[in-house]
Amino acid sequence: MSLSPVRRRVAVVGTGAIVSGGHLPALRAHADRTELVAAVDVDQDRLDAFRATAGEQVAGFTSMSAMLDAVRPDLVLIGTPPSLHREQTVAALKAGAWVLCEKPLCLSLAEYDDIAAAEEASGAYASVVFQHRYGSGAAHARELIRGGELGAPLVAHCQTTWHRDAAYYSVPWRGRWATEGGGPTMGHGIHQYDLLLHLLGEWEEIRAMAARLVHDTESEDVSTALVRFRGGALATVVNSVLSPDEVSRIRVDCADATVELTHLYGHVNDDWAYTPARHVPAERAAAWRTPPRDVPSSHTAQLGTLLDSYDAGTRPPGSGAEARSTLEFAAALYKAAFTGRPVRAGEIGPGDPFYAAMHGGHSDWTPEEHG
């Protein structure tokens, strides 16, 4: 006789579009393993509307601290603006809850290290939502690349070319260092280059440029980077909100094959393509086809993986060193762009201005200097 899975008591913080459209469907898909018990939002009308959709059994709170005291959830899902993430994540960890927080997990490496200290003290874990890692196509590609089946990775391209208009940036917290942490490098392209890091492993050096070409924002609206990976591969990374023809794309040229992903906001198996080199036998290339089970990249897929880790009592993917590496990549890209010199992995630490803030106090990019 098999035992029923343990249902984790879950609270959501923030009840806007990402929670209603991403986290709530994920919870419903894992209803045998989760129970949504509470929701927090400072906007009472939005909270009421969410509870009407999620179920009136979900307790409503306008204060996160009141919710944590009253409910003591096992898991907290955070979907608030980025400037609130560190404080809310630390509060949940101190209450003993695991956390799954929207990207970026926090606004700087200094804030990340505050979260790491809270993890250490509580024994709970905080993961960041990077759902593109968790589709079956990504898992298959990573297995082939990391396992050497496609030969050594040599050249890669990572492209997030999206379009956002002035109305998008009229939302007060967008485009500002103190509330969003940066521009498309932090808020848009981070999903794609996180997946690139997931596929290729540790990066070693980055050179970059950034510009504010169209939007009246404190942060950039486009950035580009050249990256050297520890294994030797060279990559280009483009993060843009200026591109009318929107696409999200990763291409990795290995010695024996090119693997390419083309999508926009999420991928399925058919979005991945494998092109063998001319010397590769057809039967070997046939084995690279994506698996028959098609798991789209989604909050649902990531939540399932996190619940598996919770059940096993182990650190979940997308937390710890993995999460820090992606945030460090963003900080290094900004430092390289704003200082005009290469940045190596591991060089940004306490005392470095880019450790405390992504703008690094640079005279052309600090909030005080813009406008």
mmCIF file of C-alpha atoms in Angstrom:
data_model
loop_
_atom_site.group_PDB
_atom_site.id
_atom_site.type_symbol
_atom_site.label_atom_id
_atom_site.label_comp_id
_atom_site.label_asym_id
_atom_site.label_seq_id
_atom_site.Cartn_x
_atom_site.Cartn_y
_atom_site.Cartn_z
ATOM 1 C CA MET A 1 0.000 0.000 0.000
ATOM 2 C CA SER A 2 1.566 3.282 -1.155
ATOM 3 C CA LEU A 3 1.497 6.319 1.072
ATOM 4 C CA SER A 4 -0.109 9.535 -0.114
ATOM 5 C CA PRO A 5 2.414 12.333 -0.742
ATOM 6 C CA VAL A 6 2.840 14.895 1.995
ATOM 7 C CA ARG A 7 0.954 18.100 1.219
ATOM 8 C CA ARG A 8 2.988 21.213 1.925
ATOM 9 C CA ARG A 9 1.175 24.261 3.286
ATOM 10 C CA VAL A 10 1.871 27.133 0.909
ATOM 11 C CA ALA A 11 1.466 30.903 1.101
ATOM 12 C CA VAL A 12 1.788 33.372 -1.768
ATOM 13 C CA VAL A 13 3.096 36.905 -1.275
ATOM 14 C CA GLY A 14 1.840 39.231 -3.982
ATOM 15 C CA THR A 15 -1.284 38.330 -5.941
ATOM 16 C CA GLY A 16 -0.621 40.048 -9.268
ATOM 17 C CA ALA A 17 -0.304 38.588 -12.751
ATOM 18 C CA ILE A 18 2.752 36.379 -12.182
ATOM 19 C CA VAL A 19 1.214 34.704 -9.137
ATOM 20 C CA SER A 20 -2.257 34.355 -10.664
ATOM 21 C CA GLY A 21 -0.950 33.286 -14.072
ATOM 22 C CA GLY A 22 2.126 31.255 -13.088
ATOM 23 C CA HIS A 23 2.173 30.141 -9.474
ATOM 24 C CA LEU A 24 -1.533 29.419 -8.996
ATOM 25 C CA PRO A 25 -1.715 27.030 -11.992
ATOM 26 C CA ALA A 26 1.461 25.351 -10.701
ATOM 27 C CA LEU A 27 -0.115 24.828 -7.285
ATOM 28 C CA ARG A 28 -3.239 23.401 -8.891
ATOM 29 C CA ALA A 29 -1.138 21.039 -10.997
ATOM 30 C CA HIS A 30 0.503 19.816 -7.778
ATOM 31 C CA ALA A 31 -2.671 19.828 -5.676
ATOM 32 C CA ASP A 32 -1.811 16.372 -4.351
ATOM 33 C CA ARG A 33 1.398 17.797 -2.861
ATOM 34 C CA THR A 34 0.444 21.371 -1.918
ATOM 35 C CA GLU A 35 -2.313 23.221 -0.109
ATOM 36 C CA LEU A 36 -2.614 26.970 -0.638
ATOM 37 C CA VAL A 37 -3.443 28.288 2.812
ATOM 38 C CA ALA A 38 -2.698 32.014 2.670
ATOM 39 C CA ALA A 39 -2.184 34.990 0.389
ATOM 40 C CA VAL A 40 -0.624 38.378 1.131
ATOM 41 C CA ASP A 41 -1.115 41.642 -0.739
ATOM 42 C CA VAL A 42 -1.040 45.266 0.385
ATOM 43 C CA ASP A 43 -3.901 45.980 -2.055
ATOM 44 C CA GLN A 44 -7.058 44.677 -0.395
ATOM 45 C CA ASP A 45 -9.113 44.724 -3.614
ATOM 46 C CA ARG A 46 -6.477 42.720 -5.498
ATOM 47 C CA LEU A 47 -6.211 40.309 -2.572
ATOM 48 C CA ASP A 48 -9.977 39.814 -2.521
ATOM 49 C CA ALA A 49 -10.046 39.196 -6.279
ATOM 50 C CA PHE A 50 -7.274 36.615 -5.966
ATOM 51 C CA ARG A 51 -9.022 34.794 -3.126
ATOM 52 C CA ALA A 52 -12.227 34.709 -5.162
ATOM 53 C CA THR A 53 -10.269 32.834 -7.836
ATOM 54 C CA ALA A 54 -8.035 30.723 -5.604
ATOM 55 C CA GLY A 55 -10.732 29.775 -3.105
ATOM 56 C CA GLU A 56 -12.219 31.436 -0.059
ATOM 57 C CA GLN A 57 -10.470 28.883 2.173
ATOM 58 C CA VAL A 58 -7.265 30.826 1.438
ATOM 59 C CA ALA A 59 -6.690 33.211 4.341
ATOM 60 C CA GLY A 60 -6.011 36.800 3.313
ATOM 61 C CA PHE A 61 -3.437 39.133 4.877
ATOM 62 C CA THR A 62 -2.168 42.607 4.057
ATOM 63 C CA SER A 63 0.967 42.038 6.170
ATOM 64 C CA MET A 64 3.539 39.317 5.514
ATOM 65 C CA SER A 65 4.677 39.257 9.136
ATOM 66 C CA ALA A 66 1.090 38.759 10.314
ATOM 67 C CA MET A 67 0.692 35.900 7.841
ATOM 68 C CA LEU A 68 3.907 34.191 8.944
ATOM 69 C CA ASP A 69 2.916 34.465 12.605
ATOM 70 C CA ALA A 70 -0.608 33.180 12.041
ATOM 71 C CA VAL A 71 -0.077 30.493 9.406
ATOM 72 C CA ARG A 72 3.531 29.209 9.692
ATOM 73 C CA PRO A 73 3.592 27.910 6.098
ATOM 74 C CA ASP A 74 6.008 25.277 4.844
ATOM 75 C CA LEU A 75 6.664 27.100 1.576
ATOM 76 C CA VAL A 76 6.305 30.748 0.553
ATOM 77 C CA LEU A 77 6.005 31.783 -3.096
ATOM 78 C CA ILE A 78 7.041 35.417 -3.653
ATOM 79 C CA GLY A 79 5.784 37.403 -6.632
ATOM 80 C CA THR A 80 6.237 41.014 -5.532
ATOM 81 C CA PRO A 81 8.363 43.777 -7.135
ATOM 82 C CA PRO A 82 12.102 43.027 -6.929
ATOM 83 C CA SER A 83 12.977 45.604 -4.256
ATOM 84 C CA LEU A 84 10.915 43.609 -1.734
ATOM 85 C CA HIS A 85 12.440 40.209 -2.454
ATOM 86 C CA ARG A 86 15.378 40.217 -0.050
ATOM 87 C CA GLU A 87 13.375 41.392 2.956
ATOM 88 C CA GLN A 88 10.477 39.038 2.279
ATOM 89 C CA THR A 89 12.717 36.055 1.540
ATOM 90 C CA VAL A 90 14.721 36.562 4.731
ATOM 91 C CA ALA A 91 11.508 36.914 6.769
ATOM 92 C CA ALA A 92 10.127 33.658 5.359
ATOM 93 C CA LEU A 93 13.398 31.816 5.993
ATOM 94 C CA LYS A 94 13.528 33.075 9.573
ATOM 95 C CA ALA A 95 10.020 31.677 10.025
ATOM 96 C CA GLY A 96 11.317 28.288 8.883
ATOM 97 C CA ALA A 97 9.656 28.304 5.463
ATOM 98 C CA TRP A 98 11.279 27.369 2.188
ATOM 99 C CA VAL A 99 11.022 30.056 -0.496
ATOM 100 C CA LEU A 100 10.475 30.129 -4.244
ATOM 101 C CA CYS A 101 10.905 33.742 -5.349
ATOM 102 C CA GLU A 102 10.486 35.401 -8.719
ATOM 103 C CA LYS A 103 13.606 36.694 -10.410
ATOM 104 C CA PRO A 104 15.715 38.504 -9.546
ATOM 105 C CA LEU A 105 15.997 36.903 -6.121
ATOM 106 C CA CYS A 106 17.460 40.197 -4.903
ATOM 107 C CA LEU A 107 19.082 43.360 -6.239
ATOM 108 C CA SER A 108 22.761 42.780 -5.448
ATOM 109 C CA LEU A 109 25.329 40.224 -4.360
ATOM 110 C CA ALA A 110 25.340 41.871 -0.931
ATOM 111 C CA GLU A 111 21.611 41.197 -0.613
ATOM 112 C CA TYR A 112 22.140 37.639 -1.835
ATOM 113 C CA ASP A 113 24.671 37.016 0.902
ATOM 114 C CA ASP A 114 22.096 38.253 3.457
ATOM 115 C CA ILE A 115 19.744 35.565 2.122
ATOM 116 C CA ALA A 116 22.485 32.929 2.292
ATOM 117 C CA ALA A 117 23.108 33.826 5.931
ATOM 118 C CA ALA A 118 19.388 33.483 6.676
ATOM 119 C CA GLU A 119 19.397 30.067 4.994
ATOM 120 C CA GLU A 120 22.321 28.969 7.111
ATOM 121 C CA ALA A 121 20.623 30.116 10.317
ATOM 122 C CA SER A 122 17.228 28.589 9.545
ATOM 123 C CA GLY A 123 18.026 25.374 7.691
ATOM 124 C CA ALA A 124 15.443 26.335 5.058
ATOM 125 C CA TYR A 125 16.251 27.121 1.419
ATOM 126 C CA ALA A 126 15.445 29.932 -1.017
ATOM 127 C CA SER A 127 15.192 29.241 -4.759
ATOM 128 C CA VAL A 128 14.742 31.721 -7.583
ATOM 129 C CA VAL A 129 12.257 31.187 -10.412
ATOM 130 C CA PHE A 130 14.261 30.261 -13.511
ATOM 131 C CA GLN A 131 11.648 28.017 -15.059
ATOM 132 C CA HIS A 132 13.433 27.605 -18.413
ATOM 133 C CA ARG A 133 15.867 25.183 -16.767
ATOM 134 C CA TYR A 134 13.090 22.737 -15.960
ATOM 135 C CA GLY A 135 11.512 21.810 -19.286
ATOM 136 C CA SER A 136 12.337 18.366 -20.663
ATOM 137 C CA GLY A 137 14.075 19.923 -23.682
ATOM 138 C CA ALA A 138 16.490 21.826 -21.434
ATOM 139 C CA ALA A 139 17.149 18.791 -19.252
ATOM 140 C CA HIS A 140 17.906 16.698 -22.342
ATOM 141 C CA ALA A 141 20.204 19.324 -23.874
ATOM 142 C CA ARG A 142 22.123 19.739 -20.640
ATOM 143 C CA GLU A 143 22.610 15.988 -20.315
ATOM 144 C CA LEU A 144 23.975 15.774 -23.864
ATOM 145 C CA ILE A 145 26.254 18.823 -23.554
ATOM 146 C CA ARG A 146 27.570 18.142 -20.045
ATOM 147 C CA GLY A 147 27.986 14.455 -20.836
ATOM 148 C CA GLY A 148 30.124 15.184 -23.885
ATOM 149 C CA GLU A 149 27.736 13.509 -26.322
ATOM 150 C CA LEU A 150 27.859 16.489 -28.700
ATOM 151 C CA GLY A 151 31.598 17.051 -28.388
ATOM 152 C CA ALA A 152 33.229 19.997 -26.673
ATOM 153 C CA PRO A 153 31.158 23.228 -26.554
ATOM 154 C CA LEU A 154 32.977 25.851 -28.623
ATOM 155 C CA VAL A 155 30.748 28.807 -29.531
ATOM 156 C CA ALA A 156 27.445 30.000 -28.078
ATOM 157 C CA HIS A 157 24.897 32.753 -28.650
ATOM 158 C CA CYS A 158 22.311 33.830 -26.083
ATOM 159 C CA GLN A 159 19.683 36.288 -27.275
ATOM 160 C CA THR A 160 16.798 37.965 -25.467
ATOM 161 C CA THR A 161 15.536 40.525 -27.957
ATOM 162 C CA TRP A 162 12.189 41.740 -26.712
ATOM 163 C CA HIS A 163 10.186 44.965 -26.999
ATOM 164 C CA ARG A 164 8.814 47.137 -24.216
ATOM 165 C CA ASP A 165 7.158 50.507 -24.839
ATOM 166 C CA ALA A 166 6.955 53.681 -22.779
ATOM 167 C CA ALA A 167 3.699 52.530 -21.162
ATOM 168 C CA TYR A 168 5.518 49.500 -19.755
ATOM 169 C CA TYR A 169 8.028 51.782 -18.041
ATOM 170 C CA SER A 170 5.307 54.053 -16.676
ATOM 171 C CA VAL A 171 4.908 51.535 -13.838
ATOM 172 C CA PRO A 172 6.809 53.379 -11.078
ATOM 173 C CA TRP A 173 9.162 50.581 -10.010
ATOM 174 C CA ARG A 174 10.370 49.645 -13.511
ATOM 175 C CA GLY A 175 13.610 50.928 -14.959
ATOM 176 C CA ARG A 176 14.903 52.119 -11.573
ATOM 177 C CA TRP A 177 17.935 50.727 -9.820
ATOM 178 C CA ALA A 178 16.448 50.854 -6.324
ATOM 179 C CA THR A 179 13.282 48.973 -7.232
ATOM 180 C CA GLU A 180 14.115 46.756 -10.233
ATOM 181 C CA GLY A 181 17.866 46.402 -9.839
ATOM 182 C CA GLY A 182 18.570 47.165 -13.486
ATOM 183 C CA GLY A 183 17.157 46.998 -16.995
ATOM 184 C CA PRO A 184 16.814 44.006 -19.348
ATOM 185 C CA THR A 185 20.060 42.536 -18.008
ATOM 186 C CA MET A 186 18.302 41.949 -14.675
ATOM 187 C CA GLY A 187 14.643 41.814 -15.606
ATOM 188 C CA HIS A 188 14.388 40.137 -19.004
ATOM 189 C CA GLY A 189 17.527 38.468 -20.372
ATOM 190 C CA ILE A 190 18.377 36.880 -17.033
ATOM 191 C CA HIS A 191 16.149 33.890 -17.873
ATOM 192 C CA GLN A 192 18.067 33.110 -21.065
ATOM 193 C CA TYR A 193 21.586 33.557 -19.766
ATOM 194 C CA ASP A 194 20.684 31.565 -16.659
ATOM 195 C CA LEU A 195 19.791 28.729 -19.029
ATOM 196 C CA LEU A 196 23.058 29.264 -20.912
ATOM 197 C CA LEU A 197 24.987 28.936 -17.632
ATOM 198 C CA HIS A 198 22.929 25.840 -16.807
ATOM 199 C CA LEU A 199 23.957 24.280 -20.129
ATOM 200 C CA LEU A 200 27.627 25.320 -20.252
ATOM 201 C CA GLY A 201 28.688 25.549 -16.624
ATOM 202 C CA GLU A 202 30.920 28.112 -14.964
ATOM 203 C CA TRP A 203 31.915 31.285 -16.758
ATOM 204 C CA GLU A 204 35.384 32.754 -16.390
ATOM 205 C CA GLU A 205 35.533 36.228 -17.957
ATOM 206 C CA ILE A 206 33.116 38.802 -19.337
ATOM 207 C CA ARG A 207 33.450 41.973 -21.418
ATOM 208 C CA ALA A 208 30.367 44.083 -22.056
ATOM 209 C CA MET A 209 28.619 47.247 -23.197
ATOM 210 C CA ALA A 210 25.318 48.794 -22.122
ATOM 211 C CA ALA A 211 23.315 51.768 -23.315
ATOM 212 C CA ARG A 212 20.171 53.762 -22.672
ATOM 213 C CA LEU A 213 19.084 54.330 -26.272
ATOM 214 C CA VAL A 214 15.315 54.882 -26.186
ATOM 215 C CA HIS A 215 13.693 54.768 -22.771
ATOM 216 C CA ASP A 216 13.790 57.454 -20.090
ATOM 217 C CA THR A 217 14.972 55.064 -17.404
ATOM 218 C CA GLU A 218 17.776 55.049 -14.853
ATOM 219 C CA SER A 219 19.014 51.675 -16.061
ATOM 220 C CA GLU A 220 19.964 50.414 -19.507
ATOM 221 C CA ASP A 221 17.543 49.330 -22.215
ATOM 222 C CA VAL A 222 20.118 47.174 -24.048
ATOM 223 C CA SER A 223 23.301 45.333 -23.101
ATOM 224 C CA THR A 224 25.695 43.059 -24.940
ATOM 225 C CA ALA A 225 28.462 40.819 -23.635
ATOM 226 C CA LEU A 226 31.294 38.553 -24.700
ATOM 227 C CA VAL A 227 31.865 35.654 -22.324
ATOM 228 C CA ARG A 228 34.605 33.076 -21.891
ATOM 229 C CA PHE A 229 33.571 29.877 -20.130
ATOM 230 C CA ARG A 230 35.878 27.822 -17.939
ATOM 231 C CA GLY A 231 35.749 24.998 -20.451
ATOM 232 C CA GLY A 232 37.007 27.357 -23.160
ATOM 233 C CA ALA A 233 33.804 28.128 -25.059
ATOM 234 C CA LEU A 234 33.172 31.712 -26.164
ATOM 235 C CA ALA A 235 29.674 33.208 -26.107
ATOM 236 C CA THR A 236 27.772 36.348 -27.012
ATOM 237 C CA VAL A 237 24.870 37.571 -24.872
ATOM 238 C CA VAL A 238 22.334 40.206 -25.961
ATOM 239 C CA ASN A 239 19.641 41.623 -23.649
ATOM 240 C CA SER A 240 17.272 44.096 -25.331
ATOM 241 C CA VAL A 241 13.834 45.654 -24.871
ATOM 242 C CA LEU A 242 14.173 47.575 -28.153
ATOM 243 C CA SER A 243 13.498 44.759 -30.642
ATOM 244 C CA PRO A 244 10.206 44.734 -32.605
ATOM 245 C CA ASP A 245 10.691 41.115 -33.750
ATOM 246 C CA GLU A 246 10.746 39.424 -30.362
ATOM 247 C CA VAL A 247 12.634 36.185 -29.830
ATOM 248 C CA SER A 248 14.452 34.247 -27.116
ATOM 249 C CA ARG A 249 17.254 32.126 -28.495
ATOM 250 C CA ILE A 250 20.184 30.008 -27.393
ATOM 251 C CA ARG A 251 22.571 28.320 -29.775
ATOM 252 C CA VAL A 252 25.530 26.177 -28.744
ATOM 253 C CA ASP A 253 27.987 24.959 -31.385
ATOM 254 C CA CYS A 254 29.802 21.887 -30.160
ATOM 255 C CA ALA A 255 32.463 19.894 -31.987
ATOM 256 C CA ASP A 256 29.926 17.350 -33.222
ATOM 257 C CA ALA A 257 26.620 19.233 -33.328
ATOM 258 C CA THR A 258 24.781 22.512 -33.032
ATOM 259 C CA VAL A 259 21.945 22.620 -30.526
ATOM 260 C CA GLU A 260 19.520 25.500 -30.825
ATOM 261 C CA LEU A 261 16.524 26.694 -28.833
ATOM 262 C CA THR A 262 14.156 29.293 -30.306
ATOM 263 C CA HIS A 263 11.082 30.435 -28.365
ATOM 264 C CA LEU A 264 9.723 33.532 -26.630
ATOM 265 C CA TYR A 265 8.487 33.067 -23.053
ATOM 266 C CA GLY A 266 8.669 29.286 -22.689
ATOM 267 C CA HIS A 267 9.773 26.193 -24.574
ATOM 268 C CA VAL A 268 8.618 22.684 -25.422
ATOM 269 C CA ASN A 269 10.599 19.832 -26.960
ATOM 270 C CA ASP A 270 9.858 20.921 -30.537
ATOM 271 C CA ASP A 271 11.559 24.276 -29.893
ATOM 272 C CA TRP A 272 14.933 22.494 -29.666
ATOM 273 C CA ALA A 273 16.863 21.489 -32.801
ATOM 274 C CA TYR A 274 20.001 19.389 -33.208
ATOM 275 C CA THR A 275 22.136 19.671 -36.338
ATOM 276 C CA PRO A 276 24.930 17.096 -36.556
ATOM 277 C CA ALA A 277 28.341 17.900 -37.987
ATOM 278 C CA ARG A 278 29.049 16.300 -41.366
ATOM 279 C CA HIS A 279 31.281 13.622 -39.880
ATOM 280 C CA VAL A 280 28.608 12.346 -37.446
ATOM 281 C CA PRO A 281 26.866 9.063 -38.411
ATOM 282 C CA ALA A 282 23.081 9.280 -38.771
ATOM 283 C CA GLU A 283 22.446 6.665 -36.095
ATOM 284 C CA ARG A 284 24.436 8.669 -33.540
ATOM 285 C CA ALA A 285 22.529 11.861 -34.384
ATOM 286 C CA ALA A 286 19.205 10.038 -34.128
ATOM 287 C CA ALA A 287 19.920 9.335 -30.466
ATOM 288 C CA TRP A 288 19.978 13.082 -29.748
ATOM 289 C CA ARG A 289 16.295 13.567 -30.464
ATOM 290 C CA THR A 290 14.367 15.057 -27.597
ATOM 291 C CA PRO A 291 12.631 12.525 -25.349
ATOM 292 C CA PRO A 292 9.041 11.464 -26.013
ATOM 293 C CA ARG A 293 7.806 12.960 -22.742
ATOM 294 C CA ASP A 294 7.275 16.665 -23.346
ATOM 295 C CA VAL A 295 7.464 18.804 -20.208
ATOM 296 C CA PRO A 296 7.112 22.515 -21.047
ATOM 297 C CA SER A 297 9.338 24.966 -19.207
ATOM 298 C CA SER A 298 7.043 26.418 -16.582
ATOM 299 C CA HIS A 299 6.448 27.285 -12.946
ATOM 300 C CA THR A 300 4.728 23.899 -12.724
ATOM 301 C CA ALA A 301 7.884 22.026 -13.715
ATOM 302 C CA GLN A 302 10.084 24.000 -11.317
ATOM 303 C CA LEU A 303 7.662 23.674 -8.409
ATOM 304 C CA GLY A 304 7.601 19.909 -8.871
ATOM 305 C CA THR A 305 11.390 19.766 -8.683
ATOM 306 C CA LEU A 306 11.407 21.937 -5.557
ATOM 307 C CA LEU A 307 8.811 19.713 -3.880
ATOM 308 C CA ASP A 308 10.964 16.679 -4.670
ATOM 309 C CA SER A 309 13.858 18.361 -2.877
ATOM 310 C CA TYR A 310 11.627 19.315 0.055
ATOM 311 C CA ASP A 311 10.507 15.703 0.410
ATOM 312 C CA ALA A 312 14.127 14.537 0.295
ATOM 313 C CA GLY A 313 15.350 17.265 2.652
ATOM 314 C CA THR A 314 18.006 18.380 0.161
ATOM 315 C CA ARG A 315 18.928 21.774 -1.283
ATOM 316 C CA PRO A 316 16.713 22.460 -4.316
ATOM 317 C CA PRO A 317 18.065 23.378 -7.747
ATOM 318 C CA GLY A 318 18.038 27.100 -8.447
ATOM 319 C CA SER A 319 19.321 27.988 -4.986
ATOM 320 C CA GLY A 320 22.678 28.403 -3.287
ATOM 321 C CA ALA A 321 25.731 28.592 -5.552
ATOM 322 C CA GLU A 322 23.627 28.187 -8.714
ATOM 323 C CA ALA A 323 21.454 31.193 -7.930
ATOM 324 C CA ARG A 324 24.429 33.270 -6.856
ATOM 325 C CA SER A 325 26.351 32.483 -10.048
ATOM 326 C CA THR A 326 23.586 33.908 -12.227
ATOM 327 C CA LEU A 327 23.349 37.051 -10.102
ATOM 328 C CA GLU A 328 27.134 37.385 -10.159
ATOM 329 C CA PHE A 329 27.006 37.158 -13.951
ATOM 330 C CA ALA A 330 24.620 40.144 -14.002
ATOM 331 C CA ALA A 331 26.837 42.142 -11.654
ATOM 332 C CA ALA A 332 29.917 41.321 -13.724
ATOM 333 C CA LEU A 333 28.167 42.303 -16.952
ATOM 334 C CA TYR A 334 27.275 45.689 -15.477
ATOM 335 C CA LYS A 335 30.772 46.184 -14.063
ATOM 336 C CA ALA A 336 32.378 45.286 -17.383
ATOM 337 C CA ALA A 337 30.007 47.569 -19.292
ATOM 338 C CA PHE A 338 30.325 50.556 -16.968
ATOM 339 C CA THR A 339 34.093 50.332 -16.357
ATOM 340 C CA GLY A 340 35.095 49.283 -19.875
ATOM 341 C CA ARG A 341 37.326 46.477 -18.697
ATOM 342 C CA PRO A 342 37.037 42.694 -18.440
ATOM 343 C CA VAL A 343 35.682 41.185 -15.240
ATOM 344 C CA ARG A 344 36.610 37.738 -13.980
ATOM 345 C CA ALA A 345 34.391 35.388 -12.018
ATOM 346 C CA GLY A 346 34.837 35.793 -8.285
ATOM 347 C CA GLU A 347 36.330 39.285 -8.318
ATOM 348 C CA ILE A 348 33.234 41.157 -7.079
ATOM 349 C CA GLY A 349 33.162 40.940 -3.294
ATOM 350 C CA PRO A 350 32.616 43.136 -0.239
ATOM 351 C CA GLY A 351 34.223 46.526 -0.807
ATOM 352 C CA ASP A 352 33.648 46.425 -4.562
ATOM 353 C CA PRO A 353 30.981 49.028 -5.473
ATOM 354 C CA PHE A 354 29.298 46.506 -7.781
ATOM 355 C CA TYR A 355 28.837 44.145 -4.812
ATOM 356 C CA ALA A 356 26.441 46.594 -3.159
ATOM 357 C CA ALA A 357 24.556 47.800 -6.251
ATOM 358 C CA MET A 358 24.400 46.808 -9.901
ATOM 359 C CA HIS A 359 25.167 50.386 -11.013
ATOM 360 C CA GLY A 360 28.336 50.343 -8.927
ATOM 361 C CA GLY A 361 27.983 54.030 -8.110
ATOM 362 C CA HIS A 362 29.163 54.888 -11.621
ATOM 363 C CA SER A 363 28.767 58.583 -12.360
ATOM 364 C CA ASP A 364 26.845 58.024 -15.616
ATOM 365 C CA TRP A 365 24.469 55.455 -14.188
ATOM 366 C CA THR A 366 23.661 56.216 -10.562
ATOM 367 C CA PRO A 367 20.076 57.303 -9.859
ATOM 368 C CA GLU A 368 21.241 60.733 -8.733
ATOM 369 C CA GLU A 369 22.962 61.411 -12.046
ATOM 370 C CA HIS A 370 20.117 60.327 -14.366
ATOM 371 C CA GLY A 371 17.663 62.948 -15.557
#
